[in-house]
mmCIF file of C-alpha atoms in Angstrom:
data_model
loop_
_atom_site.group_PDB
_atom_site.id
_atom_site.type_symbol
_atom_site.label_atom_id
_atom_site.label_comp_id
_atom_site.label_asym_id
_atom_site.label_seq_id
_atom_site.Cartn_x
_atom_site.Cartn_y
_atom_site.Cartn_z
ATOM 1 C CA MET A 22 -8.949 -64.750 -32.535
ATOM 2 C CA SER A 23 -6.133 -64.072 -34.990
ATOM 3 C CA ILE A 24 -7.178 -62.690 -38.372
ATOM 4 C CA HIS A 25 -5.082 -63.329 -41.488
ATOM 5 C CA VAL A 26 -5.338 -60.411 -43.924
ATOM 6 C CA LEU A 27 -3.940 -60.270 -47.460
ATOM 7 C CA TYR A 28 -2.983 -56.750 -48.588
ATOM 8 C CA ASP A 29 -2.701 -55.750 -52.243
ATOM 9 C CA GLY A 30 0.886 -54.631 -52.894
ATOM 10 C CA TRP A 31 0.660 -53.762 -56.598
ATOM 11 C CA ASP A 32 1.313 -50.073 -56.020
ATOM 12 C CA LEU A 33 3.949 -50.776 -53.392
ATOM 13 C CA ALA A 34 5.917 -52.637 -56.068
ATOM 14 C CA TYR A 35 5.303 -50.396 -59.074
ATOM 15 C CA ARG A 36 4.393 -46.995 -57.574
ATOM 16 C CA PRO A 37 6.021 -46.848 -54.112
ATOM 17 C CA HIS A 38 5.401 -43.078 -53.792
ATOM 18 C CA SER A 39 1.668 -43.368 -54.542
ATOM 19 C CA PRO A 40 -1.024 -42.796 -51.903
ATOM 20 C CA ALA A 41 -2.011 -46.472 -52.192
ATOM 21 C CA ALA A 42 1.521 -47.644 -51.380
ATOM 22 C CA LEU A 43 2.129 -45.125 -48.605
ATOM 23 C CA HIS A 44 -1.203 -45.856 -46.952
ATOM 24 C CA LEU A 45 -0.512 -49.594 -47.036
ATOM 25 C CA LEU A 46 2.718 -48.987 -45.131
ATOM 26 C CA ALA A 47 0.836 -46.771 -42.666
ATOM 27 C CA ILE A 48 -1.761 -49.499 -42.074
ATOM 28 C CA LEU A 49 0.952 -52.053 -41.349
ATOM 29 C CA ALA A 50 2.696 -49.632 -38.983
ATOM 30 C CA HIS A 51 -0.517 -49.286 -36.937
ATOM 31 C CA LEU A 52 -1.583 -52.933 -37.163
ATOM 32 C CA PRO A 53 -2.133 -54.755 -33.846
ATOM 33 C CA ALA A 54 0.085 -57.765 -33.223
ATOM 34 C CA ASP A 55 -2.793 -60.247 -33.354
ATOM 35 C CA VAL A 56 -3.378 -59.590 -37.073
ATOM 36 C CA GLN A 57 -1.370 -61.800 -39.430
ATOM 37 C CA ALA A 58 -0.426 -59.770 -42.525
ATOM 38 C CA SER A 59 0.587 -60.985 -45.981
ATOM 39 C CA ILE A 60 1.346 -58.684 -48.930
ATOM 40 C CA ALA A 61 0.660 -59.843 -52.487
ATOM 41 C CA LEU A 62 3.370 -58.384 -54.733
ATOM 42 C CA PRO A 63 3.686 -58.543 -58.538
ATOM 43 C CA LYS A 64 7.478 -58.402 -58.226
ATOM 44 C CA ALA A 65 10.167 -58.212 -55.556
ATOM 45 C CA VAL A 66 10.866 -54.761 -54.116
ATOM 46 C CA THR A 67 14.304 -53.265 -53.507
ATOM 47 C CA PHE A 68 13.518 -51.773 -50.092
ATOM 48 C CA ALA A 69 12.836 -53.418 -46.746
ATOM 49 C CA LEU A 70 9.244 -54.424 -46.050
ATOM 50 C CA PRO A 71 7.680 -54.109 -42.592
ATOM 51 C CA GLU A 72 8.728 -56.913 -40.279
ATOM 52 C CA ASN A 73 5.133 -57.688 -39.333
ATOM 53 C CA ALA A 74 4.180 -58.697 -42.897
ATOM 54 C CA SER A 75 5.240 -61.558 -45.159
ATOM 55 C CA ALA A 76 5.554 -61.043 -48.921
ATOM 56 C CA VAL A 77 4.034 -63.388 -51.498
ATOM 57 C CA ILE A 78 5.234 -62.742 -55.049
ATOM 58 C CA GLU A 79 3.032 -63.556 -58.033
ATOM 59 C CA GLU A 80 5.145 -62.366 -60.971
ATOM 60 C CA THR A 81 3.124 -59.919 -63.075
ATOM 61 C CA SER A 82 4.307 -57.335 -65.598
ATOM 62 C CA HIS A 83 3.479 -53.640 -65.329
ATOM 63 C CA THR A 84 0.953 -53.257 -68.146
ATOM 64 C CA ALA A 85 -2.696 -52.265 -68.078
ATOM 65 C CA GLY A 86 -3.737 -55.743 -69.217
ATOM 66 C CA ASP A 87 -1.647 -57.459 -66.576
ATOM 67 C CA LYS A 88 -2.979 -55.137 -63.883
ATOM 68 C CA LEU A 89 -6.498 -56.083 -64.949
ATOM 69 C CA ALA A 90 -5.596 -59.767 -64.572
ATOM 70 C CA TRP A 91 -4.069 -58.994 -61.180
ATOM 71 C CA GLN A 92 -7.214 -57.285 -59.915
ATOM 72 C CA GLN A 93 -9.701 -59.765 -61.307
ATOM 73 C CA ASN A 94 -7.879 -63.101 -60.897
ATOM 74 C CA LYS A 95 -4.384 -63.169 -59.425
ATOM 75 C CA LEU A 96 -5.191 -61.645 -56.052
ATOM 76 C CA ALA A 97 -7.766 -64.394 -55.538
ATOM 77 C CA LYS A 98 -5.103 -66.982 -56.394
ATOM 78 C CA VAL A 99 -2.716 -65.573 -53.783
ATOM 79 C CA PHE A 100 -5.577 -65.303 -51.285
ATOM 80 C CA ASP A 101 -6.243 -69.031 -51.583
ATOM 81 C CA GLN A 102 -2.527 -69.835 -51.590
ATOM 82 C CA VAL A 103 -1.846 -68.187 -48.212
ATOM 83 C CA GLY A 104 -5.165 -69.161 -46.647
ATOM 84 C CA ALA A 105 -6.142 -65.597 -45.764
ATOM 85 C CA ASP A 106 -9.432 -64.692 -44.119
ATOM 86 C CA LEU A 107 -9.888 -61.262 -45.686
ATOM 87 C CA LEU A 108 -8.560 -59.048 -48.502
ATOM 88 C CA HIS A 109 -7.690 -55.376 -47.893
ATOM 89 C CA LEU A 110 -7.247 -53.085 -50.907
ATOM 90 C CA THR A 111 -5.840 -49.555 -50.879
ATOM 91 C CA GLN A 112 -7.426 -48.573 -54.185
ATOM 92 C CA ALA A 113 -11.115 -48.301 -54.974
ATOM 93 C CA GLN A 114 -10.971 -51.171 -57.459
ATOM 94 C CA ALA A 115 -12.223 -54.620 -56.485
ATOM 95 C CA SER A 116 -12.812 -57.805 -58.454
ATOM 96 C CA LEU A 117 -16.254 -57.899 -60.008
ATOM 97 C CA PHE A 118 -16.501 -61.678 -59.787
ATOM 98 C CA SER A 119 -15.016 -62.439 -56.368
ATOM 99 C CA ASN A 120 -16.779 -63.663 -53.236
ATOM 100 C CA ILE A 121 -13.723 -62.951 -51.065
ATOM 101 C CA PRO A 122 -14.469 -60.818 -47.970
ATOM 102 C CA THR A 123 -12.996 -57.467 -48.996
ATOM 103 C CA VAL A 124 -12.211 -54.171 -47.265
ATOM 104 C CA VAL A 125 -11.236 -51.071 -49.271
ATOM 105 C CA SER A 126 -9.382 -47.928 -48.175
ATOM 106 C CA PRO A 127 -9.822 -45.518 -51.123
ATOM 107 C CA THR A 128 -6.735 -43.583 -52.205
ATOM 108 C CA GLY A 129 -5.668 -41.528 -55.199
ATOM 109 C CA TYR A 130 -7.001 -38.573 -57.121
ATOM 110 C CA GLY A 131 -9.963 -40.016 -59.007
ATOM 111 C CA ASN A 132 -10.169 -39.511 -62.751
ATOM 112 C CA ALA A 133 -7.568 -36.753 -62.619
ATOM 113 C CA SER A 134 -4.766 -39.291 -62.862
ATOM 114 C CA ARG A 135 -6.483 -42.013 -64.892
ATOM 115 C CA SER A 136 -4.298 -43.547 -67.582
ATOM 116 C CA GLY A 137 -5.623 -44.159 -71.074
ATOM 117 C CA GLY A 138 -6.027 -47.282 -73.168
ATOM 118 C CA PHE A 139 -8.810 -49.836 -73.427
ATOM 119 C CA ALA A 140 -7.407 -52.230 -70.823
ATOM 120 C CA ALA A 141 -6.978 -49.400 -68.305
ATOM 121 C CA ARG A 142 -10.535 -48.151 -68.863
ATOM 122 C CA LEU A 143 -11.927 -51.686 -68.675
ATOM 123 C CA GLY A 144 -10.017 -52.329 -65.465
ATOM 124 C CA GLU A 145 -11.410 -49.161 -63.922
ATOM 125 C CA ALA A 146 -14.961 -50.022 -64.975
ATOM 126 C CA LEU A 147 -14.730 -53.563 -63.610
ATOM 127 C CA GLY A 148 -13.100 -52.288 -60.439
ATOM 128 C CA LYS A 149 -15.880 -49.798 -59.839
ATOM 129 C CA GLY A 150 -18.442 -52.527 -60.463
ATOM 130 C CA GLY A 151 -16.656 -54.708 -57.948
ATOM 131 C CA MET A 152 -16.863 -51.937 -55.361
ATOM 132 C CA SER A 153 -20.592 -52.618 -55.052
ATOM 133 C CA THR A 154 -19.792 -56.064 -53.655
ATOM 134 C CA VAL A 155 -17.173 -55.149 -51.016
ATOM 135 C CA GLN A 156 -18.095 -55.626 -47.385
ATOM 136 C CA ALA A 157 -16.492 -52.437 -46.012
ATOM 137 C CA ILE A 158 -15.246 -49.109 -47.334
ATOM 138 C CA LEU A 159 -13.030 -47.285 -44.843
ATOM 139 C CA TRP A 160 -13.164 -43.488 -44.725
ATOM 140 C CA PRO A 161 -11.170 -40.905 -42.712
ATOM 141 C CA SER A 162 -13.370 -39.419 -40.011
ATOM 142 C CA ASP A 163 -12.138 -35.863 -40.684
ATOM 143 C CA LEU A 164 -13.318 -35.690 -44.318
ATOM 144 C CA PRO A 165 -16.851 -35.138 -45.674
ATOM 145 C CA LYS A 166 -18.490 -38.519 -46.211
ATOM 146 C CA PRO A 167 -19.292 -39.588 -49.784
ATOM 147 C CA GLU A 168 -22.994 -39.800 -50.557
ATOM 148 C CA ASP A 169 -24.912 -42.994 -51.292
ATOM 149 C CA VAL A 170 -22.134 -45.363 -50.227
ATOM 150 C CA ASN A 171 -23.102 -48.553 -48.432
ATOM 151 C CA ASN A 172 -20.971 -50.316 -45.829
ATOM 152 C CA LEU A 173 -19.018 -47.148 -44.992
ATOM 153 C CA TYR A 174 -16.926 -47.222 -41.816
ATOM 154 C CA GLU A 175 -15.250 -44.091 -40.438
ATOM 155 C CA LEU A 176 -11.793 -44.530 -38.904
ATOM 156 C CA PRO A 177 -9.327 -42.060 -37.355
ATOM 157 C CA PRO A 178 -6.847 -40.560 -39.867
ATOM 158 C CA ILE A 179 -3.290 -41.922 -39.804
ATOM 159 C CA VAL A 180 0.115 -41.359 -41.358
ATOM 160 C CA HIS A 181 3.211 -43.532 -41.168
ATOM 161 C CA PRO A 182 5.303 -42.776 -38.051
ATOM 162 C CA ASP A 183 8.307 -41.907 -40.251
ATOM 163 C CA PHE A 184 6.464 -38.739 -41.289
ATOM 164 C CA GLU A 185 7.046 -36.658 -38.177
ATOM 165 C CA PRO A 186 8.338 -33.160 -37.400
ATOM 166 C CA TYR A 187 12.101 -33.070 -37.714
ATOM 167 C CA GLN A 188 14.310 -30.087 -38.428
ATOM 168 C CA HIS A 189 17.074 -30.828 -40.931
ATOM 169 C CA TYR A 190 19.658 -28.068 -40.695
ATOM 170 C CA HIS A 191 21.322 -29.448 -43.800
ATOM 171 C CA PRO A 192 19.800 -31.356 -46.716
ATOM 172 C CA PRO A 193 18.559 -34.774 -45.540
ATOM 173 C CA GLU A 194 21.183 -37.482 -45.933
ATOM 174 C CA ILE A 195 19.744 -39.887 -48.484
ATOM 175 C CA PRO A 196 22.321 -42.180 -50.139
ATOM 176 C CA GLU A 197 20.615 -42.330 -53.539
ATOM 177 C CA LEU A 198 19.746 -38.634 -53.740
ATOM 178 C CA GLU A 199 21.540 -35.304 -53.556
ATOM 179 C CA LEU A 200 19.245 -32.488 -52.465
ATOM 180 C CA PRO A 201 19.927 -28.738 -52.287
ATOM 181 C CA GLU A 202 19.777 -26.764 -49.045
ATOM 182 C CA THR A 203 16.247 -25.541 -49.788
ATOM 183 C CA TYR A 204 13.571 -26.922 -52.103
ATOM 184 C CA LEU A 205 9.812 -27.217 -52.631
ATOM 185 C CA LEU A 206 7.637 -30.241 -53.423
ATOM 186 C CA TYR A 207 4.742 -31.177 -55.645
ATOM 187 C CA HIS A 208 3.267 -34.634 -55.019
ATOM 188 C CA GLY A 209 -0.153 -35.231 -56.481
ATOM 189 C CA ALA A 210 -2.193 -35.916 -59.611
ATOM 190 C CA GLU A 211 -0.048 -36.415 -62.704
ATOM 191 C CA ASP A 212 -2.503 -35.997 -65.571
ATOM 192 C CA GLU A 213 -1.377 -33.469 -68.169
ATOM 193 C CA GLY A 214 -4.116 -30.993 -67.277
ATOM 194 C CA THR A 215 -3.067 -30.742 -63.632
ATOM 195 C CA LEU A 216 0.639 -30.666 -64.484
ATOM 196 C CA ALA A 217 0.044 -27.916 -67.056
ATOM 197 C CA GLN A 218 -1.690 -25.809 -64.386
ATOM 198 C CA LEU A 219 1.180 -26.424 -61.969
ATOM 199 C CA LEU A 220 3.861 -25.466 -64.486
ATOM 200 C CA GLN A 221 1.931 -22.352 -65.523
ATOM 201 C CA ARG A 222 1.720 -21.178 -61.923
ATOM 202 C CA TRP A 223 5.350 -22.062 -61.288
ATOM 203 C CA SER A 224 6.474 -20.122 -64.361
ATOM 204 C CA TRP A 225 5.169 -16.964 -62.674
ATOM 205 C CA GLY A 226 6.895 -17.689 -59.384
ATOM 206 C CA ALA A 227 10.143 -19.289 -60.533
ATOM 207 C CA GLY A 228 11.774 -15.977 -61.429
ATOM 208 C CA ALA A 229 11.532 -14.830 -57.824
ATOM 209 C CA ILE A 230 12.391 -18.039 -55.942
ATOM 210 C CA GLY A 231 13.326 -20.777 -58.426
ATOM 211 C CA GLU A 232 17.086 -20.270 -58.129
ATOM 212 C CA TYR A 233 17.052 -20.827 -54.367
ATOM 213 C CA TYR A 234 13.960 -23.031 -54.063
ATOM 214 C CA PRO A 235 13.807 -25.529 -56.944
ATOM 215 C CA LEU A 236 10.550 -27.443 -57.310
ATOM 216 C CA TYR A 237 10.800 -31.232 -57.006
ATOM 217 C CA LEU A 238 7.977 -33.305 -58.494
ATOM 218 C CA VAL A 239 7.443 -36.579 -56.627
ATOM 219 C CA GLY A 240 5.899 -39.856 -57.749
ATOM 220 C CA LEU A 241 5.518 -39.177 -61.466
ATOM 221 C CA GLY A 242 5.326 -42.030 -63.955
ATOM 222 C CA GLU A 243 7.564 -42.043 -67.017
ATOM 223 C CA GLY A 244 4.944 -40.446 -69.252
ATOM 224 C CA ALA A 245 4.368 -37.598 -66.807
ATOM 225 C CA LYS A 246 8.120 -37.040 -66.408
ATOM 226 C CA GLU A 247 8.539 -36.776 -70.170
ATOM 227 C CA TYR A 248 5.665 -34.288 -70.325
ATOM 228 C CA VAL A 249 7.208 -32.067 -67.630
ATOM 229 C CA GLU A 250 10.655 -32.151 -69.226
ATOM 230 C CA ARG A 251 9.161 -31.313 -72.611
ATOM 231 C CA MET A 252 6.933 -28.491 -71.380
ATOM 232 C CA MET A 253 9.386 -26.883 -68.958
ATOM 233 C CA PRO A 254 13.049 -27.810 -69.519
ATOM 234 C CA ASP A 255 14.140 -25.559 -66.669
ATOM 235 C CA GLU A 256 16.602 -26.321 -63.876
ATOM 236 C CA SER A 257 14.134 -24.934 -61.336
ATOM 237 C CA VAL A 258 11.846 -27.947 -61.990
ATOM 238 C CA ARG A 259 13.180 -31.420 -61.221
ATOM 239 C CA CYS A 260 11.559 -34.849 -61.146
ATOM 240 C CA LEU A 261 12.511 -36.814 -58.041
ATOM 241 C CA ALA A 262 13.904 -40.281 -58.674
ATOM 242 C CA VAL A 263 12.121 -43.257 -57.124
ATOM 243 C CA ILE A 264 13.557 -43.805 -53.645
ATOM 244 C CA ALA A 265 12.656 -46.040 -50.715
ATOM 245 C CA PRO A 266 9.483 -44.956 -48.875
ATOM 246 C CA ASP A 267 11.376 -44.351 -45.618
ATOM 247 C CA SER A 268 13.698 -41.972 -47.491
ATOM 248 C CA LEU A 269 10.680 -40.132 -48.871
ATOM 249 C CA ALA A 270 9.788 -39.093 -45.320
ATOM 250 C CA LYS A 271 13.170 -37.357 -45.064
ATOM 251 C CA VAL A 272 12.496 -35.519 -48.336
ATOM 252 C CA TYR A 273 9.253 -34.209 -46.841
ATOM 253 C CA GLN A 274 10.938 -33.168 -43.610
ATOM 254 C CA GLY A 275 13.643 -31.251 -45.447
ATOM 255 C CA CYS A 276 11.449 -29.273 -47.839
ATOM 256 C CA SER A 277 10.107 -25.768 -47.288
ATOM 257 C CA ALA A 278 6.544 -26.241 -48.553
ATOM 258 C CA LEU A 279 4.255 -28.479 -50.603
ATOM 259 C CA TYR A 280 2.172 -27.272 -53.542
ATOM 260 C CA HIS A 281 -1.054 -29.166 -54.193
ATOM 261 C CA LEU A 282 -3.515 -28.952 -57.078
ATOM 262 C CA GLY A 283 -6.446 -31.193 -57.844
ATOM 263 C CA PRO A 284 -8.435 -33.606 -55.676
ATOM 264 C CA VAL A 285 -7.536 -34.765 -52.177
ATOM 265 C CA SER A 286 -6.646 -38.428 -51.636
ATOM 266 C CA PRO A 287 -8.814 -39.748 -48.772
ATOM 267 C CA TRP A 288 -5.989 -41.903 -47.392
ATOM 268 C CA GLY A 289 -2.234 -41.789 -47.947
ATOM 269 C CA GLY A 290 -2.143 -38.398 -49.634
ATOM 270 C CA PRO A 291 0.713 -35.894 -49.641
ATOM 271 C CA ILE A 292 -1.175 -33.239 -47.674
ATOM 272 C CA ARG A 293 -1.446 -35.433 -44.597
ATOM 273 C CA HIS A 294 2.217 -36.379 -44.865
ATOM 274 C CA MET A 295 3.271 -32.756 -45.195
ATOM 275 C CA LEU A 296 1.240 -31.586 -42.219
ATOM 276 C CA ALA A 297 2.561 -34.514 -40.179
ATOM 277 C CA CYS A 298 6.068 -33.188 -40.838
ATOM 278 C CA ALA A 299 4.903 -29.715 -39.693
ATOM 279 C CA ARG A 300 5.521 -28.173 -43.087
ATOM 280 C CA PRO A 301 3.242 -25.667 -44.882
ATOM 281 C CA VAL A 302 0.927 -26.516 -47.765
ATOM 282 C CA VAL A 303 -0.236 -24.207 -50.547
ATOM 283 C CA GLY A 304 -3.461 -25.442 -52.131
ATOM 284 C CA LEU A 305 -6.890 -24.605 -53.498
ATOM 285 C CA GLU A 306 -10.012 -23.773 -51.520
ATOM 286 C CA THR A 307 -12.306 -26.799 -51.727
ATOM 287 C CA PRO A 308 -14.576 -28.403 -49.104
ATOM 288 C CA GLU A 309 -12.237 -31.399 -48.854
ATOM 289 C CA MET A 310 -9.130 -29.235 -48.422
ATOM 290 C CA ASP A 311 -10.840 -27.033 -45.845
ATOM 291 C CA ALA A 312 -11.877 -30.088 -43.827
ATOM 292 C CA LEU A 313 -8.439 -31.661 -44.028
ATOM 293 C CA VAL A 314 -6.139 -28.720 -43.307
ATOM 294 C CA GLY A 315 -8.157 -26.133 -41.374
ATOM 295 C CA PRO A 316 -5.753 -23.230 -40.669
ATOM 296 C CA ALA A 317 -2.699 -25.399 -41.419
ATOM 297 C CA ALA A 318 -2.328 -24.326 -45.053
ATOM 298 C CA PHE A 319 -2.292 -21.313 -47.353
ATOM 299 C CA LEU A 320 -5.382 -21.797 -49.541
ATOM 300 C CA VAL A 321 -6.375 -19.674 -52.529
ATOM 301 C CA PRO A 322 -9.541 -19.645 -54.677
ATOM 302 C CA ASP A 323 -9.642 -22.271 -57.411
ATOM 303 C CA GLY A 324 -9.061 -20.651 -60.798
ATOM 304 C CA ASP A 325 -7.079 -17.662 -59.529
ATOM 305 C CA GLU A 326 -3.723 -18.593 -61.051
ATOM 306 C CA ARG A 327 -1.915 -15.412 -60.082
ATOM 307 C CA ALA A 328 -3.054 -15.686 -56.463
ATOM 308 C CA PHE A 329 -1.672 -19.226 -56.358
ATOM 309 C CA ALA A 330 1.638 -18.082 -57.847
ATOM 310 C CA SER A 331 1.790 -15.296 -55.273
ATOM 311 C CA ALA A 332 1.107 -17.802 -52.481
ATOM 312 C CA MET A 333 3.925 -19.995 -53.811
ATOM 313 C CA ILE A 334 6.331 -17.139 -53.195
ATOM 314 C CA SER A 335 4.845 -15.739 -49.986
ATOM 315 C CA ILE A 336 4.906 -19.018 -48.083
ATOM 316 C CA VAL A 337 8.710 -19.224 -48.264
ATOM 317 C CA VAL A 338 9.766 -15.563 -48.120
ATOM 318 C CA ASN A 339 7.324 -14.198 -45.541
ATOM 319 C CA GLN A 340 7.989 -15.570 -42.053
ATOM 320 C CA GLU A 341 4.824 -13.920 -40.731
ATOM 321 C CA ILE A 342 2.879 -16.314 -42.971
ATOM 322 C CA TYR A 343 5.213 -19.314 -42.756
ATOM 323 C CA GLU A 344 5.552 -19.636 -38.981
ATOM 324 C CA PRO A 345 1.829 -19.642 -38.027
ATOM 325 C CA VAL A 346 1.003 -22.117 -40.795
ATOM 326 C CA MET A 347 3.838 -24.422 -39.725
ATOM 327 C CA LYS A 348 2.681 -24.363 -36.089
ATOM 328 C CA ALA A 349 -0.904 -25.007 -37.168
ATOM 329 C CA ALA A 350 0.292 -27.988 -39.230
ATOM 330 C CA TYR A 351 1.878 -29.526 -36.152
ATOM 331 C CA THR A 352 -1.271 -29.034 -34.087
ATOM 332 C CA ARG A 353 -3.537 -30.307 -36.857
ATOM 333 C CA SER A 354 -1.591 -33.533 -37.348
ATOM 334 C CA GLU A 355 -0.927 -34.378 -33.698
ATOM 335 C CA PRO A 356 -4.048 -36.607 -33.349
ATOM 336 C CA TRP A 357 -2.971 -38.630 -36.400
ATOM 337 C CA ARG A 358 0.151 -39.876 -34.657
ATOM 338 C CA ASN A 359 -1.464 -41.482 -31.630
ATOM 339 C CA ASN A 360 -5.007 -42.803 -31.926
ATOM 340 C CA ASP A 361 -6.946 -46.055 -31.877
ATOM 341 C CA TYR A 362 -6.909 -46.667 -35.646
ATOM 342 C CA GLY A 363 -5.479 -50.183 -35.274
ATOM 343 C CA GLU A 364 -8.115 -51.277 -32.774
ATOM 344 C CA LYS A 365 -10.921 -49.759 -34.870
ATOM 345 C CA LEU A 366 -9.572 -51.511 -37.963
ATOM 346 C CA VAL A 367 -9.655 -54.894 -36.237
ATOM 347 C CA GLU A 368 -13.255 -54.179 -35.221
ATOM 348 C CA VAL A 369 -14.103 -53.657 -38.908
ATOM 349 C CA TYR A 370 -12.295 -56.857 -39.901
ATOM 350 C CA THR A 371 -14.194 -58.786 -37.219
ATOM 351 C CA ASP A 372 -17.511 -57.277 -38.288
ATOM 352 C CA VAL A 373 -16.897 -58.141 -41.952
ATOM 353 C CA LEU A 374 -15.981 -61.745 -41.160
ATOM 354 C CA GLY A 375 -19.059 -62.056 -38.964
ATOM 355 C CA LYS A 376 -21.463 -61.086 -41.754
#
């Protein structure tokens, strides 16, 4: 039996570097051929969409109020329009008033990156209320399970196939971007508190490596970019322009290491993408990070700012640290590239529709 699934493409249109957008593309890349996929988009995108999905555009502006209308009403309109059987969201925000069969793959960094404003807070509250009515919440099988969550299904972790080990001996060739020979990445929560911690740690390490390893910040919204430029107008810190998702994989492959602060995104997060490219990660010791990376990262105690700054430097200048971590990253991510995620996902879809 063919199943017609509508996927929420809000983030794919407005935040193509976000975990929600990247995980949606990963789902589609692993989707079995007998699933019919439609993507609801609030606007047309400038990059190519997967060939196994059709786009349905319901024009919607990028404001908190319009996003609220999208979550609570417009997705249901598109669902009826295309005659879908099931709705799949890649953010933990579902309509409070919908009786549509819904599956959710949680992504993002929780309250760390929550935007302000009444409409945004109302949308989050309604979305969380709607989560109590969804038929399935999908969770990566390698992370600690959340407590007191009903209808939880564990699935194998995945990343998009574009994120794979590849050695660029020169900067990756990306038409819309000129990269230096060597660089570092930050791709994560963009609230001012997390960014302030990142910039503080970088200020201690930039003197030693910043000239040869500039730090590129990926996926920041306009407000976060302005904050970074205001707080640290330094050439060693650069905000990456929005580029096509397939080009983002090349940026990952060409970098020397990823710095990560704050929570771990269950699906679609930068740590998985970095390990899949066999590149080192510097992060904080937390239960979620330990479960996700194992030995494939350089972790330091949370709150020890100088230790983190030291790790920032050591990971790129000390080959005795870099090489083992890189090899461990490859080993850690190997099961993510070839598993039965697609088949397990269809089993969840079938189970939900049978309830």
